[in-house]
PDB file of C-alpha atoms in Angstrom:
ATOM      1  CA  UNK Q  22     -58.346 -35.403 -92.449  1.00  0.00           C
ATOM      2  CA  UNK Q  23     -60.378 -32.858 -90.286  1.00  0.00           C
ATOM      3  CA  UNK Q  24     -63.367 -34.382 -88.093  1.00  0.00           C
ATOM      4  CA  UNK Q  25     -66.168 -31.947 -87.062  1.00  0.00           C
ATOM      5  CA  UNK Q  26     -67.580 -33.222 -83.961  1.00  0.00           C
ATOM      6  CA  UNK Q  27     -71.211 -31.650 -83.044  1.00  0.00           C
ATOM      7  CA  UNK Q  28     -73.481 -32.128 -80.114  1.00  0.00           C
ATOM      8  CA  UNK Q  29     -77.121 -33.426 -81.584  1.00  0.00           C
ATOM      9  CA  UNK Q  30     -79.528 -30.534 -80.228  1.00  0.00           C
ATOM     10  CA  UNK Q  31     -77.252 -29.807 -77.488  1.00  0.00           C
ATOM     11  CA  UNK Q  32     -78.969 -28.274 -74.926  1.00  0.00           C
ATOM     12  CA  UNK Q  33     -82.367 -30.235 -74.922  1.00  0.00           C
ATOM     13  CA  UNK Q  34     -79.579 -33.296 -75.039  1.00  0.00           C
ATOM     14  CA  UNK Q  35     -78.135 -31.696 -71.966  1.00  0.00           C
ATOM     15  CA  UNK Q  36     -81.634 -31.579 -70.053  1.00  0.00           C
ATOM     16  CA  UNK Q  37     -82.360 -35.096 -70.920  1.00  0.00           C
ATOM     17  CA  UNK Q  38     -79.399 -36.489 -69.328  1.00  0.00           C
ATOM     18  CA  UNK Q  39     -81.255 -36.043 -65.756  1.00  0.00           C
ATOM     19  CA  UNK Q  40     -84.723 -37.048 -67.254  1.00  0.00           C
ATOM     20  CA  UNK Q  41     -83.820 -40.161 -69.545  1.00  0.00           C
ATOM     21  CA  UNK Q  42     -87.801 -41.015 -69.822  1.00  0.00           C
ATOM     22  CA  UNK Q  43     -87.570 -37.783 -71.760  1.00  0.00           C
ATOM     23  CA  UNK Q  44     -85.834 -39.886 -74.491  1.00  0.00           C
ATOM     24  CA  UNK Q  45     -87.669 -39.433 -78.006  1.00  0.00           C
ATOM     25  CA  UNK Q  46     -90.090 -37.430 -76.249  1.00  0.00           C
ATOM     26  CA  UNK Q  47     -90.776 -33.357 -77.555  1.00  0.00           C
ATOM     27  CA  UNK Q  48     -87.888 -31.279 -75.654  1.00  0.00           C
ATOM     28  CA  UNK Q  49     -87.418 -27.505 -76.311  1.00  0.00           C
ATOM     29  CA  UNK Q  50     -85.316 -25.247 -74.179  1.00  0.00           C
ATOM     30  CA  UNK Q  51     -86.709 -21.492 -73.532  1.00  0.00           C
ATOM     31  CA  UNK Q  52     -84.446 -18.224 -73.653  1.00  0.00           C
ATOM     32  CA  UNK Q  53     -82.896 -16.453 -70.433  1.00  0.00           C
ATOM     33  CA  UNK Q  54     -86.688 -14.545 -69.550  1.00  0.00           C
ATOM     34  CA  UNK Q  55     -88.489 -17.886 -70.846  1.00  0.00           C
ATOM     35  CA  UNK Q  56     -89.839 -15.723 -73.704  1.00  0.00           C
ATOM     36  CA  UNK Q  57     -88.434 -17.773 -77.045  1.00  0.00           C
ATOM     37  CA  UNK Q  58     -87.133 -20.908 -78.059  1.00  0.00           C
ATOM     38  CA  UNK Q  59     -83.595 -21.302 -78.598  1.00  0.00           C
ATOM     39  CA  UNK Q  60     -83.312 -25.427 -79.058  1.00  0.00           C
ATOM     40  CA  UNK Q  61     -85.493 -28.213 -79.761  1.00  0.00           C
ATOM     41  CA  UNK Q  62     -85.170 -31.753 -79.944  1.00  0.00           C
ATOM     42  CA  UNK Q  63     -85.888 -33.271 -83.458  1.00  0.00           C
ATOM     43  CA  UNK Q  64     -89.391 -34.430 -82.017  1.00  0.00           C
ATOM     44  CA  UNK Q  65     -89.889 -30.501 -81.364  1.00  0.00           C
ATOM     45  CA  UNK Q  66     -88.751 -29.709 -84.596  1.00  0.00           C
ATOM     46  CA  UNK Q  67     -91.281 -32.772 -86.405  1.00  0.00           C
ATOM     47  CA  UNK Q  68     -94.170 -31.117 -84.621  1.00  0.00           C
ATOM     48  CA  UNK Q  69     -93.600 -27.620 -86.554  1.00  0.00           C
ATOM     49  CA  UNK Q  70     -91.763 -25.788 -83.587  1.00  0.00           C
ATOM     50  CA  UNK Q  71     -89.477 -23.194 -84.414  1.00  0.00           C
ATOM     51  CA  UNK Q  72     -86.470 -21.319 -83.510  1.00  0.00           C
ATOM     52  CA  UNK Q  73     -86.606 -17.913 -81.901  1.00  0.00           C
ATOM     53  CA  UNK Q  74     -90.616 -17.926 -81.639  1.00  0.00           C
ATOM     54  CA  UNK Q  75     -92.310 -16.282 -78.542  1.00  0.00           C
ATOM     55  CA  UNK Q  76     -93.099 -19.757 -76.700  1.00  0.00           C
ATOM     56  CA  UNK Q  77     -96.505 -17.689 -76.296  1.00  0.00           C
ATOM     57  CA  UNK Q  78     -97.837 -17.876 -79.859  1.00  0.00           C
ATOM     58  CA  UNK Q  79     -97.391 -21.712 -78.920  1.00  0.00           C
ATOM     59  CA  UNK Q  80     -98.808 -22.681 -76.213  1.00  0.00           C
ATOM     60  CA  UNK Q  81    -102.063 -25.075 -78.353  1.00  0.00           C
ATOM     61  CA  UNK Q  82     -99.116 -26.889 -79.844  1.00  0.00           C
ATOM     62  CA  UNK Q  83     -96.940 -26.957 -76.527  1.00  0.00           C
ATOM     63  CA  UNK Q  84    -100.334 -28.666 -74.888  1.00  0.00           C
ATOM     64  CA  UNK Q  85    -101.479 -30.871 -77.725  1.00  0.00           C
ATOM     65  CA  UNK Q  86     -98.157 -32.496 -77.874  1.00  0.00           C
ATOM     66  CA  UNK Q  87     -96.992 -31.921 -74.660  1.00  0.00           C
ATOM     67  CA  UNK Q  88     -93.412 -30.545 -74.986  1.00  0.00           C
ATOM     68  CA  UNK Q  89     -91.448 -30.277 -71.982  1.00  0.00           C
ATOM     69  CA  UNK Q  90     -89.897 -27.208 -71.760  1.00  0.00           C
ATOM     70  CA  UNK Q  91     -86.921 -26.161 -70.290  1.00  0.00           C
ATOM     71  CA  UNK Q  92     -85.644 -22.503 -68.883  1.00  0.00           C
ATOM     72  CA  UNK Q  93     -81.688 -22.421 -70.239  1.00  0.00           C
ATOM     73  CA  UNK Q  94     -79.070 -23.321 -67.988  1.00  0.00           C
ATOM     74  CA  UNK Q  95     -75.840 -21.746 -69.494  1.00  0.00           C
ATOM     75  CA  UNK Q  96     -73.691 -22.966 -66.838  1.00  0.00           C
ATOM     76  CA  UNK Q  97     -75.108 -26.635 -66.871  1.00  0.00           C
ATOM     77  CA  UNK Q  98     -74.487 -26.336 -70.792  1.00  0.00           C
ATOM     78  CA  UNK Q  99     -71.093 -25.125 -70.513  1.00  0.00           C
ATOM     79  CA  UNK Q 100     -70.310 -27.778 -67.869  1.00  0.00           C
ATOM     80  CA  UNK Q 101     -70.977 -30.313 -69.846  1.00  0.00           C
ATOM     81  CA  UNK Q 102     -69.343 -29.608 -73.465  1.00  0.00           C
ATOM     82  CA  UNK Q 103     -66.367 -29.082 -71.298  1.00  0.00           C
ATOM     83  CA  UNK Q 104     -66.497 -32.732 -70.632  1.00  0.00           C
ATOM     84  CA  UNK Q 105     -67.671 -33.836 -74.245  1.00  0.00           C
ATOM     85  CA  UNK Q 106     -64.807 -32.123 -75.696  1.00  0.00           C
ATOM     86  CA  UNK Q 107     -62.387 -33.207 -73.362  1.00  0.00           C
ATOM     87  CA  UNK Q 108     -63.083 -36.747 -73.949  1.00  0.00           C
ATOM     88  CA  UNK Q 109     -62.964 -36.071 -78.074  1.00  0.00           C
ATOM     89  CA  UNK Q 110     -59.631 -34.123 -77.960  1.00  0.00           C
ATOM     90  CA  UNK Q 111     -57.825 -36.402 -75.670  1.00  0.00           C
ATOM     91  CA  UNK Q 112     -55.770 -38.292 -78.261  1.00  0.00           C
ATOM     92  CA  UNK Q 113     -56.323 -36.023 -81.249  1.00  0.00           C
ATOM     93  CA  UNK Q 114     -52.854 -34.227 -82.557  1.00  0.00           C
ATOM     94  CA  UNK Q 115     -54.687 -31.236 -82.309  1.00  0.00           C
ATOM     95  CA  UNK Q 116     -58.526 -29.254 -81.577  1.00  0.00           C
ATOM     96  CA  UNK Q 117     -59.822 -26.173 -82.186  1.00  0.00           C
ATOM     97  CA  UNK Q 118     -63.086 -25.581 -80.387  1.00  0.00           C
ATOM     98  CA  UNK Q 119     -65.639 -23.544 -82.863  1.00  0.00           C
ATOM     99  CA  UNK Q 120     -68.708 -23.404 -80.089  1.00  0.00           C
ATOM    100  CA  UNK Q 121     -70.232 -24.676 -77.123  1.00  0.00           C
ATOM    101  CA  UNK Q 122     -71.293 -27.381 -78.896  1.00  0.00           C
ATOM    102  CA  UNK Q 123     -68.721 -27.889 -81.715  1.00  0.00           C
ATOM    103  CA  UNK Q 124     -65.132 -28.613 -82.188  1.00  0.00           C
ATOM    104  CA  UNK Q 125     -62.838 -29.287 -85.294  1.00  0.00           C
ATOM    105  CA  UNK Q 126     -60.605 -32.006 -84.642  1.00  0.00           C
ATOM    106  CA  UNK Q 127     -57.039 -32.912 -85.978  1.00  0.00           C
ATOM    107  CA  UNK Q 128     -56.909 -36.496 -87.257  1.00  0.00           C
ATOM    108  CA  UNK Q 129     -53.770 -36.736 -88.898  1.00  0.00           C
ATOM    109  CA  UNK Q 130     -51.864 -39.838 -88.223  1.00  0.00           C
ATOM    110  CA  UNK Q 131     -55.296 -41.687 -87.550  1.00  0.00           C
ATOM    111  CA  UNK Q 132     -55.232 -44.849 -89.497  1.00  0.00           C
ATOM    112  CA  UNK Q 133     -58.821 -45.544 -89.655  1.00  0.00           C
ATOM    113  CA  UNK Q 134     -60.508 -42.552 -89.433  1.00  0.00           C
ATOM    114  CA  UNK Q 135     -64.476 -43.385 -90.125  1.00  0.00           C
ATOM    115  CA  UNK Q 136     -64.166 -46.242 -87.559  1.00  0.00           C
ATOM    116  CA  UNK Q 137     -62.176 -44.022 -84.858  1.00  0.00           C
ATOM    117  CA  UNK Q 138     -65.007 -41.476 -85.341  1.00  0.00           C
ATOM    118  CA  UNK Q 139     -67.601 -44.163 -84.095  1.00  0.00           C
ATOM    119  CA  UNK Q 140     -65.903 -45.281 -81.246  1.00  0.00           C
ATOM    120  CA  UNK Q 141     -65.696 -41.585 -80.638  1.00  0.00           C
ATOM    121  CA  UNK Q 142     -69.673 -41.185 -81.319  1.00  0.00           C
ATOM    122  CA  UNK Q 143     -70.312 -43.834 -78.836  1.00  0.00           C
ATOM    123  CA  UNK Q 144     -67.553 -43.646 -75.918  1.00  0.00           C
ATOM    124  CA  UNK Q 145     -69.291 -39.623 -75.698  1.00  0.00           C
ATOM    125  CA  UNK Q 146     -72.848 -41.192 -75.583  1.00  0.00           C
ATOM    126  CA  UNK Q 147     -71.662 -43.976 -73.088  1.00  0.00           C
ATOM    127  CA  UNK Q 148     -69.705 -41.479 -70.937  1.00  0.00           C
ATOM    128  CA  UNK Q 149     -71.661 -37.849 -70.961  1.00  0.00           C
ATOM    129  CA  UNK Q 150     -75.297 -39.259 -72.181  1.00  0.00           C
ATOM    130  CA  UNK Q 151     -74.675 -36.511 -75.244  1.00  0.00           C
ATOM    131  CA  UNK Q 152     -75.694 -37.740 -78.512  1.00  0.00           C
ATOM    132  CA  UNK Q 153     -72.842 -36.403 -81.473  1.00  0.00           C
ATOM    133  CA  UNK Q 154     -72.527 -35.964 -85.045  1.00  0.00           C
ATOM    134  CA  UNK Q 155     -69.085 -36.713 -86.982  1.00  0.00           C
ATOM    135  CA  UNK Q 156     -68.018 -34.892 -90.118  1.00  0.00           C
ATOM    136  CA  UNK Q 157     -64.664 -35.967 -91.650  1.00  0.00           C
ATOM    137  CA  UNK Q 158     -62.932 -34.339 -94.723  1.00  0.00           C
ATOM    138  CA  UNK Q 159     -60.122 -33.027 -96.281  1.00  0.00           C
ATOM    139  CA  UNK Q 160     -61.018 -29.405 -95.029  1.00  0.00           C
ATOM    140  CA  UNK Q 161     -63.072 -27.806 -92.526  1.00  0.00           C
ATOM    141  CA  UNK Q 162     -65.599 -26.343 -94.930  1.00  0.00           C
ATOM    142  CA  UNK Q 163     -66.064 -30.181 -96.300  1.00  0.00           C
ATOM    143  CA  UNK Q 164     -66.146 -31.308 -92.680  1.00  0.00           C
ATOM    144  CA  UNK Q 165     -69.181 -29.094 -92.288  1.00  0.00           C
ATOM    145  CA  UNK Q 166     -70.573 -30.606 -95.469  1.00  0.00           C
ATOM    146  CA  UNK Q 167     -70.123 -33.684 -93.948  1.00  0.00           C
ATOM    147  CA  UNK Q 168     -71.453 -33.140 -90.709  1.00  0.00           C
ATOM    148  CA  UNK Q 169     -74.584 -32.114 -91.959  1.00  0.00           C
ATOM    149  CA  UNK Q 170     -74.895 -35.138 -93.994  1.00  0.00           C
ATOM    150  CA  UNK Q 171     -74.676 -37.412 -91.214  1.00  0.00           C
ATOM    151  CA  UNK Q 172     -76.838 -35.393 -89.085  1.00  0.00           C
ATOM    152  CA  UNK Q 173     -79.796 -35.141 -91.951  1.00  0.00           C
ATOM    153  CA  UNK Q 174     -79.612 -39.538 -92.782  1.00  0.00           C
ATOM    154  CA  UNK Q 175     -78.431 -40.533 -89.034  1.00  0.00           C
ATOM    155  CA  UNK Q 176     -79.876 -44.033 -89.996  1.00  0.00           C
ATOM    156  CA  UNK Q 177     -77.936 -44.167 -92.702  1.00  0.00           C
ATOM    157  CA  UNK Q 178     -74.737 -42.648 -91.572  1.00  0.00           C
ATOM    158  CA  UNK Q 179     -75.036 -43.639 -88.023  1.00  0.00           C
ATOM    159  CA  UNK Q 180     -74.132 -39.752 -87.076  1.00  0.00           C
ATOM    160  CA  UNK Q 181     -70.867 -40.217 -88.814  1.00  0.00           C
ATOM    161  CA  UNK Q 182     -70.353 -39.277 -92.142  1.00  0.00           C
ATOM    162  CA  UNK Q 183     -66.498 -39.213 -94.180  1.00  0.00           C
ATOM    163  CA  UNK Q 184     -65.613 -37.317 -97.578  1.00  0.00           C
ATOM    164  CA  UNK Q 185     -63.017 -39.900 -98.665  1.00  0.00           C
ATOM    165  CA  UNK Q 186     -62.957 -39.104-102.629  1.00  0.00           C
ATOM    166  CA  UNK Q 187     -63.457 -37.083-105.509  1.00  0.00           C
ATOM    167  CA  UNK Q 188     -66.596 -38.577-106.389  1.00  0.00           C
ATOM    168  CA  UNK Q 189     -67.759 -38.458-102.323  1.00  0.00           C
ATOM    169  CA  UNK Q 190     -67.427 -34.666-102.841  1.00  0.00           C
ATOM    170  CA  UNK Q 191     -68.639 -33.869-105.828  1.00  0.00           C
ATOM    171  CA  UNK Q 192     -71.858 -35.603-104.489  1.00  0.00           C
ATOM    172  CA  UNK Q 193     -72.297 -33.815-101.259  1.00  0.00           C
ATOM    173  CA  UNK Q 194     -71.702 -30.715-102.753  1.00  0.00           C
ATOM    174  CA  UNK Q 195     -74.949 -30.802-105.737  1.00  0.00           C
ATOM    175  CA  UNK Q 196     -76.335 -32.356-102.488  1.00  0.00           C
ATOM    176  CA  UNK Q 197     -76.051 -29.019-100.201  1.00  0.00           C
ATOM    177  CA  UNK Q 198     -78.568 -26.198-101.442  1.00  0.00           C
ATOM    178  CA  UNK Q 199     -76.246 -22.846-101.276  1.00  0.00           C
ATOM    179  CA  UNK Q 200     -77.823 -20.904 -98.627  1.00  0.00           C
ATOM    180  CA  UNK Q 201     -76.578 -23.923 -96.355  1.00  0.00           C
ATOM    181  CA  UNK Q 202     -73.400 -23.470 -97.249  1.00  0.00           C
ATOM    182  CA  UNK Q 203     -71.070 -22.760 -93.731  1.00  0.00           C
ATOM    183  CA  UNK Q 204     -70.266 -18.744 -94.328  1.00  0.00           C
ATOM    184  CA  UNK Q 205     -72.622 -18.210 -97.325  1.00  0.00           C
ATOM    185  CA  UNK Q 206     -74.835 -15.788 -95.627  1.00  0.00           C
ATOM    186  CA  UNK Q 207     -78.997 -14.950 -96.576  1.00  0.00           C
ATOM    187  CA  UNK Q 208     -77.752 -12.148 -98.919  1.00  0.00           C
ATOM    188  CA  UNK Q 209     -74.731 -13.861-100.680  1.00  0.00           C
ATOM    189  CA  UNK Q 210     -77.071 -16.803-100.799  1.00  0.00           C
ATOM    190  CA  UNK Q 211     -80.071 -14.561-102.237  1.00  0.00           C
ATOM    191  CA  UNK Q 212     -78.124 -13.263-104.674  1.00  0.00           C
ATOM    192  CA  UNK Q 213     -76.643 -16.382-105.862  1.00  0.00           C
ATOM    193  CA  UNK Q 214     -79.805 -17.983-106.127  1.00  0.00           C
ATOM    194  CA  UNK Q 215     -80.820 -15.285-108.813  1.00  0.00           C
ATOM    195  CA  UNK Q 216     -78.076 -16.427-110.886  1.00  0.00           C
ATOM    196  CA  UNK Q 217     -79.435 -19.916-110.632  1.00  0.00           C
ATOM    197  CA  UNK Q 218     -76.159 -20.951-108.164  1.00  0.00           C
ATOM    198  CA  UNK Q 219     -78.426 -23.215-106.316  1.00  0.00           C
ATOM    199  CA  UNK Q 220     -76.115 -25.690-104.557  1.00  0.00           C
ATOM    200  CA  UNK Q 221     -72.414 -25.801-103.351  1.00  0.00           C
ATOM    201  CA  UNK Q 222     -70.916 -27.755-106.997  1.00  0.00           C
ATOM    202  CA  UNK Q 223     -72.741 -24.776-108.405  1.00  0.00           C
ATOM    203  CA  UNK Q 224     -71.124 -22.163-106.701  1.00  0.00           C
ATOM    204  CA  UNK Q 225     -67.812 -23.793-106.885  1.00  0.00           C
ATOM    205  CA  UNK Q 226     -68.093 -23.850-110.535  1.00  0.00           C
ATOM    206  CA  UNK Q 227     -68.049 -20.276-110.762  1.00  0.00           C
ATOM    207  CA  UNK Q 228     -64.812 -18.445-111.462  1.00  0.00           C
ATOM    208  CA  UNK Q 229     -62.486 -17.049-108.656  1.00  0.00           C
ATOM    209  CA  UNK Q 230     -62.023 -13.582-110.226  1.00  0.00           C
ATOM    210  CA  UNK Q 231     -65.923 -13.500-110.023  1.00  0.00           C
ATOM    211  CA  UNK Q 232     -66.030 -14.813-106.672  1.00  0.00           C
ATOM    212  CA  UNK Q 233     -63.615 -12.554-104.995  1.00  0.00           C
ATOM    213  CA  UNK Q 234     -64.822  -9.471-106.884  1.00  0.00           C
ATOM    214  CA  UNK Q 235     -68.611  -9.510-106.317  1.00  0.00           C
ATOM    215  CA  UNK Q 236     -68.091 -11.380-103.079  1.00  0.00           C
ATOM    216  CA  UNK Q 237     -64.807 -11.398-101.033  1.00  0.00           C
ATOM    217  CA  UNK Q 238     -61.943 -12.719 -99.940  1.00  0.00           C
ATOM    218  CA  UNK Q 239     -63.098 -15.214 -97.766  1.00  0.00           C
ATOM    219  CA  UNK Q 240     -65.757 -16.545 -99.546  1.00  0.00           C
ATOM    220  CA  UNK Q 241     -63.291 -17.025-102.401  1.00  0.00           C
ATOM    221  CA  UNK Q 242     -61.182 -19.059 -99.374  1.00  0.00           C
ATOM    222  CA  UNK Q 243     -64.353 -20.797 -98.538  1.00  0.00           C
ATOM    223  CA  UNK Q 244     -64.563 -21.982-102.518  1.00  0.00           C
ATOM    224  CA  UNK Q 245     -61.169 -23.528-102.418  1.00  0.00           C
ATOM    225  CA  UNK Q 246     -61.965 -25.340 -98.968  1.00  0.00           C
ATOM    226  CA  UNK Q 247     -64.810 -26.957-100.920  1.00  0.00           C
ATOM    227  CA  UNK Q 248     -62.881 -27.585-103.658  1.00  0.00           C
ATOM    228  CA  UNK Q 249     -60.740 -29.959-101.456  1.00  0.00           C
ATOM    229  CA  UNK Q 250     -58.105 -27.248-101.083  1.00  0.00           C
TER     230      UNK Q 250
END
């Protein structure tokens, strides 16, 4: 099994850590020149607040709700997915780190991996003040898939989420509309979507041959990784 371990709306996370009465309250964080946003908490994101606007155009909704905003602290940020990721990784086989804010971790030889994952979840929360998301699977592209998932229900899932079986899969994937897809891009996804591929089972139901031939390589990879492969 692969875990995908992901920071929940890292950087407003990271400001909150010094301003806990912040908790469940609107948090964005602004660009280098405070001119857009580049991460909101999910109260930010309820109120209609979007990535990459000018915070300008926003100020009525910045006031009516009054979000706290942040400028971005890059080396605060950094700092402290050092330490999340050190803590995650410590008695994994193996990590790969995929962002500041994301890492794929090993778990073979982990016995019980859904229940390892939430000790994980909450010794990072107890330790750091970071809130994470757990994706297990098979493959990375499934971890993804599964990452999401427990990110979307977190009441549900309680921010971990496992593909254990065939039927698990199959599931997530007529779950997961296409253009959400990890490495299905706007145009692949566009053009899909005009063949009425609408989710991931759909577009792993299409041939290889096709796949590689009016796609590429990789994406072809990326089918067999959600496949299970």
């Amino acid at each position: 099994m692969i875990a995908l371990v992901d920071c929940n709306n890292f950087y407003a996370s990271c400001e909150r850590i010094f301003k806990p009465k912040l908790e469940k309250k609107p948090v964005a964080v602004l660009s280098n020149n405070d001119g857009c946003v580049i991460a909101r908490s999910n109260e930010s994101k309820s109120i209609g607040l979007k990535m990459g606007e000018p915070i300008f155009k926003k100020r009525d909704l910045v006031n009516k709700y009054n979000i706290r905003l942040f400028s971005s602290n890059f080396a605060l940020y950094g700092d402290i997915s050092k330490r999340v990721f050190d803590i995650v990784a410590k008695d994994v086989p193996a990590y790969e780190i995929y962002s500041i804010d994301e890492a794929f971790l090993d778990f073979s030889g982990i016995k019980d991996p859904y229940n390892y994952a939430l000790h994980l979840r909450d010794k990072v929360k107890r330790w750091t003040g970071i809130p994470i998301s757990i994706g297990i699977a098979p493959t990375k592209a499934l971890a993804k898939v599964a990452n999401r998932i427990s990110k979307k229900f977190p009441k549900k899932t309680k921010g971990v989420y496992m593909i254990k079986s065939e039927k698990n899969r199959i599931k997530a994937l007529k779950w997961l509309e296409v253009e959400n897809v990890w490495g299905i891009g706007f145009r692949h996804a566009k053009r899909l979507r005009s063949f009425e591929i609408n989710n991931a089972y759909d577009f792993i139901s299409l041939p290889d041959d096709w796949v590689r031939k009016q796609m590429s390589i990789v994406v072809l990879r990326l089918k067999k990784e959600l496949e299970g492969k």
